mmCIF file of N, CA, C and O in Angstrom:
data_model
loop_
_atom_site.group_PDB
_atom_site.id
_atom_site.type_symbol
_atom_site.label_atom_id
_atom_site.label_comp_id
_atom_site.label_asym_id
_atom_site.label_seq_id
_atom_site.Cartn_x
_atom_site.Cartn_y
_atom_site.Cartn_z
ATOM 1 N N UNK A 1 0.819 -1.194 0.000
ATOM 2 C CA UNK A 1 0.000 0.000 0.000
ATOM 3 C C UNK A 1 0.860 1.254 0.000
ATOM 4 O O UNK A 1 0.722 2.245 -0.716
ATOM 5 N N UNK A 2 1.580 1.074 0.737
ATOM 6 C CA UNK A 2 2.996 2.650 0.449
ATOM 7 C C UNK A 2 3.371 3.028 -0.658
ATOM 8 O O UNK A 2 3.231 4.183 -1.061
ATOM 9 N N UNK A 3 4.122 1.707 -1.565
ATOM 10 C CA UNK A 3 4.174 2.018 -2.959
ATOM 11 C C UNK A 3 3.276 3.074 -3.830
ATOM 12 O O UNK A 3 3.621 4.134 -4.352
ATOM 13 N N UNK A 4 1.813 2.320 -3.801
ATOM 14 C CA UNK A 4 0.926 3.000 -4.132
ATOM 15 C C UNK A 4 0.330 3.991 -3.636
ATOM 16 O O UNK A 4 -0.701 4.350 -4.205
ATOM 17 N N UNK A 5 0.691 4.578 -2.686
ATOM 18 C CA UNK A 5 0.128 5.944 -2.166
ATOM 19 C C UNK A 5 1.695 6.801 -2.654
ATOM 20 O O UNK A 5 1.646 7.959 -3.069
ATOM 21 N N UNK A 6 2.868 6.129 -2.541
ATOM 22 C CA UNK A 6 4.373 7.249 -3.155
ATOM 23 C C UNK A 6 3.644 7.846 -4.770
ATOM 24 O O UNK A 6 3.838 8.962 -5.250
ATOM 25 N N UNK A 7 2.617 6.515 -5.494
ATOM 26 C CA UNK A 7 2.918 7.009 -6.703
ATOM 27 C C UNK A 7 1.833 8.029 -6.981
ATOM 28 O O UNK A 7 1.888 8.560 -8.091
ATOM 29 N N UNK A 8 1.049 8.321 -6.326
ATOM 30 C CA UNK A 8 -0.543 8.797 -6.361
ATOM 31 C C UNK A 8 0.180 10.218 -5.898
ATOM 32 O O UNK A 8 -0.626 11.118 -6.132
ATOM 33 N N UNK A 9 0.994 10.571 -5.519
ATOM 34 C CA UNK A 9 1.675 12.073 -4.646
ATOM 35 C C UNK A 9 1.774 12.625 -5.639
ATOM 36 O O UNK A 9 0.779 13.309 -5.882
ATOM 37 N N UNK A 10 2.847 12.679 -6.673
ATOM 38 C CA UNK A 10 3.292 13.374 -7.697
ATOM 39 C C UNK A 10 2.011 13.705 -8.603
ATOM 40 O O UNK A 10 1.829 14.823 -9.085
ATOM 41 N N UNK A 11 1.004 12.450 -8.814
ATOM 42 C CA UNK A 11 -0.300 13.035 -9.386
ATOM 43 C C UNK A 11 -1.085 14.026 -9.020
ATOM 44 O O UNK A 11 -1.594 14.969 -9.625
ATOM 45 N N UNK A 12 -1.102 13.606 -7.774
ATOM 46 C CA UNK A 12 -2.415 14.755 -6.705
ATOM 47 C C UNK A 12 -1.854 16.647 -6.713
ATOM 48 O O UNK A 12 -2.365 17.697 -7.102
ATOM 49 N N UNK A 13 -0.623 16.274 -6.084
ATOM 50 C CA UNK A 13 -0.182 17.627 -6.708
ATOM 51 C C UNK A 13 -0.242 18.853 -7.601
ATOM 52 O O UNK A 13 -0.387 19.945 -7.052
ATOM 53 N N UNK A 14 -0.136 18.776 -9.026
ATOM 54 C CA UNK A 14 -0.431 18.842 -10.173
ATOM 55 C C UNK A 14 -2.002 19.489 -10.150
ATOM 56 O O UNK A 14 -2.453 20.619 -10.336
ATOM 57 N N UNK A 15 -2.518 18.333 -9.864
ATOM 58 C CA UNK A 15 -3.769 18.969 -9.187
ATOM 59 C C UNK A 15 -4.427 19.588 -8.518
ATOM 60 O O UNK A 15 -5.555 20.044 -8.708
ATOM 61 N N UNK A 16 -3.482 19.672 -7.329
ATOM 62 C CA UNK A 16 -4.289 20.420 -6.411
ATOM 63 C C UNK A 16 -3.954 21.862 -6.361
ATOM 64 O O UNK A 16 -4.749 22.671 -5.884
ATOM 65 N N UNK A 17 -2.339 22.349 -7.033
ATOM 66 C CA UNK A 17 -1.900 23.220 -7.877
ATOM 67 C C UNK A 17 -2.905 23.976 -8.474
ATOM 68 O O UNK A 17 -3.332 25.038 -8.022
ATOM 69 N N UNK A 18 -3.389 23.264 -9.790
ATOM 70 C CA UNK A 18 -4.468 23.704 -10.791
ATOM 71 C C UNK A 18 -5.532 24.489 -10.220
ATOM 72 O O UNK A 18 -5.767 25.673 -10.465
ATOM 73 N N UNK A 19 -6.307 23.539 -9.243
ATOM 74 C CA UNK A 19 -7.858 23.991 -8.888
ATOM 75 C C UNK A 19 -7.253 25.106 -8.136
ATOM 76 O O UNK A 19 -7.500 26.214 -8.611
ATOM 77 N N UNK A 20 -6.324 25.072 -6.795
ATOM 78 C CA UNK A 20 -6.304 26.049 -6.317
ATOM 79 C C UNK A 20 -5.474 28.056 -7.113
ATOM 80 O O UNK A 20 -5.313 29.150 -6.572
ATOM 81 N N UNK A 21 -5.198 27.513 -8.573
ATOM 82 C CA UNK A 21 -4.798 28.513 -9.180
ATOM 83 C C UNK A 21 -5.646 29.187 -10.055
ATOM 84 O O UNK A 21 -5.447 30.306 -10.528
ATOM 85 N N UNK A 22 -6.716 28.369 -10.271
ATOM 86 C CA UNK A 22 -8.495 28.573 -10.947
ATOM 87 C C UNK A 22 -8.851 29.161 -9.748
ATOM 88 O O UNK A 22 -9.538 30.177 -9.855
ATOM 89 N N UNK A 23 -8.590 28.824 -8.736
ATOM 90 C CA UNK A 23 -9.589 29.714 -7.510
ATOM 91 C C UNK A 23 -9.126 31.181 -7.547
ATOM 92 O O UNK A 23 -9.906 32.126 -7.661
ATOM 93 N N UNK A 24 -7.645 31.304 -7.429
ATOM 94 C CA UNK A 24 -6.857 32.863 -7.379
ATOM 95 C C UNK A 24 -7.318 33.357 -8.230
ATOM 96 O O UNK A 24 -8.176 34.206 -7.986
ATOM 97 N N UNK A 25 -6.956 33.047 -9.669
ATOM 98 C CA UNK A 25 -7.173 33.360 -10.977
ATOM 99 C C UNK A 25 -8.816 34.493 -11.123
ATOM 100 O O UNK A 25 -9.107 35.588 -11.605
ATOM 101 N N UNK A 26 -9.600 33.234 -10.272
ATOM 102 C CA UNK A 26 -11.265 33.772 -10.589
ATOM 103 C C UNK A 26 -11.305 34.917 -9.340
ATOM 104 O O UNK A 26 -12.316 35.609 -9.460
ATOM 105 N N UNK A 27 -10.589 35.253 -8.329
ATOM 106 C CA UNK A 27 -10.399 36.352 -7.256
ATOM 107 C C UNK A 27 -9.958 37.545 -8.027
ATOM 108 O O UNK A 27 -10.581 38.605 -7.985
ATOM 109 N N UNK A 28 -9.014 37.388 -8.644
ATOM 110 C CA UNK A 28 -8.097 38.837 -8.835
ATOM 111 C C UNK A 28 -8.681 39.351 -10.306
ATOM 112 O O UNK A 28 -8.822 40.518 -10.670
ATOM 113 N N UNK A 29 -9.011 37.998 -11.127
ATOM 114 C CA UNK A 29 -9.871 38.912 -12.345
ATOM 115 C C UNK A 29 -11.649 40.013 -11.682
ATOM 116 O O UNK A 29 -12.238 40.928 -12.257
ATOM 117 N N UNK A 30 -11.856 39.542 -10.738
ATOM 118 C CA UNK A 30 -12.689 39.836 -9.902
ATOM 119 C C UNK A 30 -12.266 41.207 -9.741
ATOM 120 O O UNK A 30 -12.827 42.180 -10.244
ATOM 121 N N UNK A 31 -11.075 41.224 -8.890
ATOM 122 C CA UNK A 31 -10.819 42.666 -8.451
ATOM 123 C C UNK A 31 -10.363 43.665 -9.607
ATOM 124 O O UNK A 31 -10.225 44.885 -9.517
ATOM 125 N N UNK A 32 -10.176 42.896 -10.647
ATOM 126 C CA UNK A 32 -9.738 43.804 -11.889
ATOM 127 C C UNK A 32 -11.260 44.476 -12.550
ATOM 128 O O UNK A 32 -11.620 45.516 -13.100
ATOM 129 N N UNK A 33 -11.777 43.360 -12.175
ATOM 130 C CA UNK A 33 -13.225 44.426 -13.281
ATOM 131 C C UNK A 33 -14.020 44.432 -12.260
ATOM 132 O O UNK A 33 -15.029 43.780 -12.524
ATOM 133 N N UNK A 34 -14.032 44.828 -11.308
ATOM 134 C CA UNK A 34 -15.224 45.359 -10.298
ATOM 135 C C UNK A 34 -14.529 45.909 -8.856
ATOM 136 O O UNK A 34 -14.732 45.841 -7.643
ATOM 137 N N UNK A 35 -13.841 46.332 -9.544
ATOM 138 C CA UNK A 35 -13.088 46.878 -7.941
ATOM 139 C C UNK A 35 -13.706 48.021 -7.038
ATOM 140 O O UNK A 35 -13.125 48.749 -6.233
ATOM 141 N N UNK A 36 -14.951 47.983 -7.365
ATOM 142 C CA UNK A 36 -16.126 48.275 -6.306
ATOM 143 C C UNK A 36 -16.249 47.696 -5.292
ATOM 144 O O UNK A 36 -16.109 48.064 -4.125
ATOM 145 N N UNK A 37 -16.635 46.349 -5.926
ATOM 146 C CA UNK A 37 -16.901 44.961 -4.985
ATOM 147 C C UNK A 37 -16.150 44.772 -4.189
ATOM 148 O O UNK A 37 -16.456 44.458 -3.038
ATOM 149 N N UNK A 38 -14.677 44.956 -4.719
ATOM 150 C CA UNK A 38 -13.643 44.182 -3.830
ATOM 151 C C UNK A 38 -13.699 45.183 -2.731
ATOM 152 O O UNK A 38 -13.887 44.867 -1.556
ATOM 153 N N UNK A 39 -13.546 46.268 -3.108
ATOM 154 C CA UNK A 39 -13.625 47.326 -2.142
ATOM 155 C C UNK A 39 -14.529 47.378 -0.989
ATOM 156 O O UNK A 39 -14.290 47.812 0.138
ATOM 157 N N UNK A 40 -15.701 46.820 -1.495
ATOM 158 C CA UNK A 40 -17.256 46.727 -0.529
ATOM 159 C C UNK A 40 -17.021 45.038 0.480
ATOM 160 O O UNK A 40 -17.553 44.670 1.528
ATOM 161 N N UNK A 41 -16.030 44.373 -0.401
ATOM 162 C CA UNK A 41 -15.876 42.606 0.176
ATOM 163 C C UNK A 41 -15.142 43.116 1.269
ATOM 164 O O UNK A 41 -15.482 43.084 2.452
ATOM 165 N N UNK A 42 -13.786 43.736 0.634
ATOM 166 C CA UNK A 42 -12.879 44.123 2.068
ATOM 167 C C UNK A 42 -13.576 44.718 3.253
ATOM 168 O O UNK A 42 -13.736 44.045 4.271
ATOM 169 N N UNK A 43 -13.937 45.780 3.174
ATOM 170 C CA UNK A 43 -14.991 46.549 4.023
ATOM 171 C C UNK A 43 -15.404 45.418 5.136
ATOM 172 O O UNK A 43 -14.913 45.231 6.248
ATOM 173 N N UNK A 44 -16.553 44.672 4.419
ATOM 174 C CA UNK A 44 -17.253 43.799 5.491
ATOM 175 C C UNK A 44 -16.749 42.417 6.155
ATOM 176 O O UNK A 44 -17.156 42.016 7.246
ATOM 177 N N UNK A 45 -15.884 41.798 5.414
ATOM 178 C CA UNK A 45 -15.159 40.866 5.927
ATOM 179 C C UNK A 45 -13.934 41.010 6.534
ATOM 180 O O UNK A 45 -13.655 40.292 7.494
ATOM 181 N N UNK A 46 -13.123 41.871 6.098
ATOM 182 C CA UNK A 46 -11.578 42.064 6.656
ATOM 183 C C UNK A 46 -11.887 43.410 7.622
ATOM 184 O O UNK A 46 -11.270 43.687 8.651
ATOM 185 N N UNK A 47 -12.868 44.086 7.100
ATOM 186 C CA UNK A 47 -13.016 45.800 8.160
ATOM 187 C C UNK A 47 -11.668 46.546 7.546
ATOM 188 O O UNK A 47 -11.163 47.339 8.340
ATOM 189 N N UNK A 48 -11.018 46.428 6.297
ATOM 190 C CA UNK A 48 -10.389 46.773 5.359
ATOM 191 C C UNK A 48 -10.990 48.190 4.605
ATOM 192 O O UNK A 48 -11.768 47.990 3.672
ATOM 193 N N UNK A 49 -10.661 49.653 4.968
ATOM 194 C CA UNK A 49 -11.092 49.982 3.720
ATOM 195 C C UNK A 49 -9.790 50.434 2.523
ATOM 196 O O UNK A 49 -8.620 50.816 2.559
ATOM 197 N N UNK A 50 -10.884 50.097 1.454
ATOM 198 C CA UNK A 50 -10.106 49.893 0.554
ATOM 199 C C UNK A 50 -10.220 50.795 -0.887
ATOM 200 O O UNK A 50 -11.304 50.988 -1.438
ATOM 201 N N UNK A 51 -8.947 51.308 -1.400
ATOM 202 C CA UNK A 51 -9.182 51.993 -2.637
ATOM 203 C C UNK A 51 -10.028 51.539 -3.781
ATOM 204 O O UNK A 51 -10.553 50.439 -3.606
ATOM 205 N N UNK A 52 -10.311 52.219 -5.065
ATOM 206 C CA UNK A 52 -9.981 51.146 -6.327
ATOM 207 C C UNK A 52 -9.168 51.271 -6.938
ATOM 208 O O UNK A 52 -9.447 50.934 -8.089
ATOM 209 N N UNK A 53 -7.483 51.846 -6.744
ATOM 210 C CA UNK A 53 -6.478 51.447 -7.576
ATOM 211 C C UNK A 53 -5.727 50.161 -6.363
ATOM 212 O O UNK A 53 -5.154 49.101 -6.617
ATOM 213 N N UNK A 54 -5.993 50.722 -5.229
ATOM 214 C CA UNK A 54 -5.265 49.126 -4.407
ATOM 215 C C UNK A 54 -6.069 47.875 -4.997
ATOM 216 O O UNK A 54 -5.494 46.934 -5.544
ATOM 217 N N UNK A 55 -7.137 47.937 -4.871
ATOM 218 C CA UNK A 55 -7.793 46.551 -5.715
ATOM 219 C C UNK A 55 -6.957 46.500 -6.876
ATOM 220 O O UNK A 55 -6.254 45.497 -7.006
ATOM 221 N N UNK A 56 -6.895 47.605 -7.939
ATOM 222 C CA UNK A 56 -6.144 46.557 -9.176
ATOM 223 C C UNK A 56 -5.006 46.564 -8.930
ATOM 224 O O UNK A 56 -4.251 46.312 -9.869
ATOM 225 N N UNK A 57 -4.361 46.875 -7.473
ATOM 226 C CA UNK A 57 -2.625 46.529 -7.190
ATOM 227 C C UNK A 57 -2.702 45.233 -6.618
ATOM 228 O O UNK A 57 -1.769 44.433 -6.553
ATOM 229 N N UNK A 58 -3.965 45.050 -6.169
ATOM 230 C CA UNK A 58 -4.045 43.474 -5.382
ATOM 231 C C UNK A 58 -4.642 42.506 -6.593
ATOM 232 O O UNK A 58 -4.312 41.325 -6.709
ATOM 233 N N UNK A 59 -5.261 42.959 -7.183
ATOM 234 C CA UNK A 59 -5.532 42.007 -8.516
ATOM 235 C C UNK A 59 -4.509 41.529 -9.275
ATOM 236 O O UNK A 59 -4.237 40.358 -9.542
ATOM 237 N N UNK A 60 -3.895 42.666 -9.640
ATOM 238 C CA UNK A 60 -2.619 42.189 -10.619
ATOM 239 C C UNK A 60 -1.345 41.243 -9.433
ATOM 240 O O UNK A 60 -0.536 40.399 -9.816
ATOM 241 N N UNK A 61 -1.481 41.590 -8.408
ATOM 242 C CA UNK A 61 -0.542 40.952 -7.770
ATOM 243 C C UNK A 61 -0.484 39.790 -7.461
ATOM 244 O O UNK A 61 0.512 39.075 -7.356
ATOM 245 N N UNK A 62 -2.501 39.344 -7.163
ATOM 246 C CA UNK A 62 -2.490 38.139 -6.925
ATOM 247 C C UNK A 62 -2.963 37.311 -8.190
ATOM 248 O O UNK A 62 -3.287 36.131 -8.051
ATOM 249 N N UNK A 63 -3.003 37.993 -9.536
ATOM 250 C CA UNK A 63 -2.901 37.144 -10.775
ATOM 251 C C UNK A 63 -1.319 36.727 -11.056
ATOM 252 O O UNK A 63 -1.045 35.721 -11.710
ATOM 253 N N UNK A 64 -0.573 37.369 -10.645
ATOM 254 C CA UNK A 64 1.099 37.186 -11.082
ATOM 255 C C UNK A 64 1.230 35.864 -10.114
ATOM 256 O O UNK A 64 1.579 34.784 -10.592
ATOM 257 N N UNK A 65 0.993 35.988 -9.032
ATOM 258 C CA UNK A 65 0.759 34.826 -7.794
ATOM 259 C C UNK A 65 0.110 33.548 -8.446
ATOM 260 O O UNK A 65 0.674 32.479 -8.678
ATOM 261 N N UNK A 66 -1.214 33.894 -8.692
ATOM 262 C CA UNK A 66 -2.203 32.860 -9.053
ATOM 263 C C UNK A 66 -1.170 32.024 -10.906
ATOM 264 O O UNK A 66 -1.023 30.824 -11.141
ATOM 265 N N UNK A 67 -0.832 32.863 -11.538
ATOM 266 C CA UNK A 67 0.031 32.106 -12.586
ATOM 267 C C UNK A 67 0.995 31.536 -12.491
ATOM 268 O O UNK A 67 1.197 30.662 -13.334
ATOM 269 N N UNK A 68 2.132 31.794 -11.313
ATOM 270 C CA UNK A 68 3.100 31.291 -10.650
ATOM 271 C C UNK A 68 2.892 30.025 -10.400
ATOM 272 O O UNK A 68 3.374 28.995 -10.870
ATOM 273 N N UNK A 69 1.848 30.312 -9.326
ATOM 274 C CA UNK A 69 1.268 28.575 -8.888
ATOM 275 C C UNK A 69 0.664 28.011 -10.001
ATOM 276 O O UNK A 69 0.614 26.804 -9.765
ATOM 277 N N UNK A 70 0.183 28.236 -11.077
ATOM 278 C CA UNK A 70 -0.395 27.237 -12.236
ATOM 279 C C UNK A 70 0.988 26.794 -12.727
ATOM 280 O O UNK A 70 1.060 25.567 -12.804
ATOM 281 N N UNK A 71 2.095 27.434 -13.079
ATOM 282 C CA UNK A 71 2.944 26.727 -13.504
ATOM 283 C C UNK A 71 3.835 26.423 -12.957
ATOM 284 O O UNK A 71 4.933 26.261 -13.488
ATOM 285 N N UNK A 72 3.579 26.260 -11.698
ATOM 286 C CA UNK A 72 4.942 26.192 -10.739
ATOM 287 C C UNK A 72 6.260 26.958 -10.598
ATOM 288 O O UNK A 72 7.272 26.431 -10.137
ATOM 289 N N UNK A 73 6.194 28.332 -11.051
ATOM 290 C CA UNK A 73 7.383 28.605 -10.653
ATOM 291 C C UNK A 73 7.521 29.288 -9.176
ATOM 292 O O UNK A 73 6.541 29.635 -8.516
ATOM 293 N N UNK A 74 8.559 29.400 -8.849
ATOM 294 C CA UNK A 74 9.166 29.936 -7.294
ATOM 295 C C UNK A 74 8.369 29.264 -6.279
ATOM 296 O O UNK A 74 7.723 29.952 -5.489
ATOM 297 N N UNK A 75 8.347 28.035 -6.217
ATOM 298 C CA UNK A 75 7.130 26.617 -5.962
ATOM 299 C C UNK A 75 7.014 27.107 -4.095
ATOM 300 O O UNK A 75 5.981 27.537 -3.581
ATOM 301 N N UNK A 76 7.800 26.983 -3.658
ATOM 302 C CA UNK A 76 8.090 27.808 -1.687
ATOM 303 C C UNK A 76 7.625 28.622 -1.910
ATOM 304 O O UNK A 76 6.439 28.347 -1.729
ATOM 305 N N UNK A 77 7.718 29.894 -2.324
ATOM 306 C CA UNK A 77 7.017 31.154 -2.235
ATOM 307 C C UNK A 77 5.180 31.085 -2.628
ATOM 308 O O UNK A 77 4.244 31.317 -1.863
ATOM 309 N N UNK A 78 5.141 30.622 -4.297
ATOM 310 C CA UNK A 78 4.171 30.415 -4.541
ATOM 311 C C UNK A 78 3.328 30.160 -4.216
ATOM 312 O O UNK A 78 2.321 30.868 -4.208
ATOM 313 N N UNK A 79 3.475 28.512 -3.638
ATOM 314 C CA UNK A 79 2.413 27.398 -2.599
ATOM 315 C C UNK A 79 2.680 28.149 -1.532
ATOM 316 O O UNK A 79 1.804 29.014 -1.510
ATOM 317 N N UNK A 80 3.413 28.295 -0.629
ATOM 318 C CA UNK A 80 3.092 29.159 0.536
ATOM 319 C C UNK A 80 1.913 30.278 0.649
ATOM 320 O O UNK A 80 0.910 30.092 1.337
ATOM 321 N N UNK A 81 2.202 31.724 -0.275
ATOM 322 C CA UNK A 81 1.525 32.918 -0.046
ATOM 323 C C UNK A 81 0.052 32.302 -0.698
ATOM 324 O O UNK A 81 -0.934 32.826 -0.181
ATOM 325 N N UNK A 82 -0.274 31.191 -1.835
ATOM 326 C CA UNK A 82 -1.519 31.176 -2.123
ATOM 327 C C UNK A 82 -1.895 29.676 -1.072
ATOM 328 O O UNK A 82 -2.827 29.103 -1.638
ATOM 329 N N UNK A 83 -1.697 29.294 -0.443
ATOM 330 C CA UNK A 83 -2.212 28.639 0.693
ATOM 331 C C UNK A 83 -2.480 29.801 1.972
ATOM 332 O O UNK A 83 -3.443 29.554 2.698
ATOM 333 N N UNK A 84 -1.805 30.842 2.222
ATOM 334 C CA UNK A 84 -2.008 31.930 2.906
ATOM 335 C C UNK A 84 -2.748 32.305 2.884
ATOM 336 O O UNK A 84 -3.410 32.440 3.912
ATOM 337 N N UNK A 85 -3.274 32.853 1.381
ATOM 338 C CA UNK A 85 -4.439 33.726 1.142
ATOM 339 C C UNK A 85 -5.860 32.893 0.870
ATOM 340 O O UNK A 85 -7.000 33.349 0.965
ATOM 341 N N UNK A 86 -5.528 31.771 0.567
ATOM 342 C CA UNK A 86 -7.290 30.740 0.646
ATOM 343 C C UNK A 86 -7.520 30.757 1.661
ATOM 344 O O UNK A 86 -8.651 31.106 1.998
ATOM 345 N N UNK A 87 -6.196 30.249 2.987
ATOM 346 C CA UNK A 87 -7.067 29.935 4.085
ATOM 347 C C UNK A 87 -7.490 30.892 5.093
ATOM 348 O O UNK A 87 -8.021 30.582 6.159
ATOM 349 N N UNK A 88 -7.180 32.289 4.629
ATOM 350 C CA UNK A 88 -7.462 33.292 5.128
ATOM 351 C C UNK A 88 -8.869 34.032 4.764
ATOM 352 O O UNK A 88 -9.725 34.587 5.453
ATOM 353 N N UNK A 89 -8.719 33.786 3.373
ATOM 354 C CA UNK A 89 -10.641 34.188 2.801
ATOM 355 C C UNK A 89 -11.378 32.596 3.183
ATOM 356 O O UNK A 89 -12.584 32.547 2.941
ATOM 357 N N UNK A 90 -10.764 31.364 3.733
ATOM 358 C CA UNK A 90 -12.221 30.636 3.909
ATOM 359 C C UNK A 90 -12.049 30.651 5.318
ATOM 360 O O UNK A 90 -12.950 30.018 5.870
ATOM 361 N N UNK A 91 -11.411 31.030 5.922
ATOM 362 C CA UNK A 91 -11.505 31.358 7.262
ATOM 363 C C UNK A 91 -12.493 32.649 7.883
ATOM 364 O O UNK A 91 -13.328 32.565 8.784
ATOM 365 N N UNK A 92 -12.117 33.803 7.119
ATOM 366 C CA UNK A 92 -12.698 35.352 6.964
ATOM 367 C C UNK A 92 -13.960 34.680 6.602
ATOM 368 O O UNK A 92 -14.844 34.823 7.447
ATOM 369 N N UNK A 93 -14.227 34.080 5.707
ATOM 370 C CA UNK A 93 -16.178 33.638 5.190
ATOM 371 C C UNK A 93 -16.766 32.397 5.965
ATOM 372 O O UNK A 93 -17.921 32.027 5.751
#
């Protein structure tokens, strides 16, 4: 059974990569074209207030983030700050 759970790792990964870079991805295009919202989200969940050019500084920042992690580069930094920031908005909701 070890064998087969070593080889199932390298798969799951890959994956779990993906979905969670579709999740960023669908956040920061968010804050790019409605940075009202984001502005009104911060407000009530974080008690954040917030510009609308910081929204598209946090949009673009966390799309550069969110593409990083789709293709793995700077993989420590990457997986770190976007495991940071999910479990901080499903924590915050």
């Amino acid at each position: 059974m070890s064998r087969e759970f070593d080889r199932r790792i390298p798969a799951a990964l890959p994956i779990l990569r993906f979905f969670l870079a579709i999740f960023l991805v669908q956040w920061s295009i968010e804050k790019l074209i409605l940075p009202n919202a984001t502005a009104s989200i911060a407000q009530n969940f974080y008690g954040v207030a917030l510009a609308a050019p910081a929204s598209y500084a946090l949009g673009v920042a966390e799309l550069v983030l969110s593409l990083a992690l789709l293709f793995g580069l700077y993989r420590t930094f990457s997986y770190g700050l976007s495991l940071l920031i999910h479990t901080v908005t499903v924590i915050v909701s």
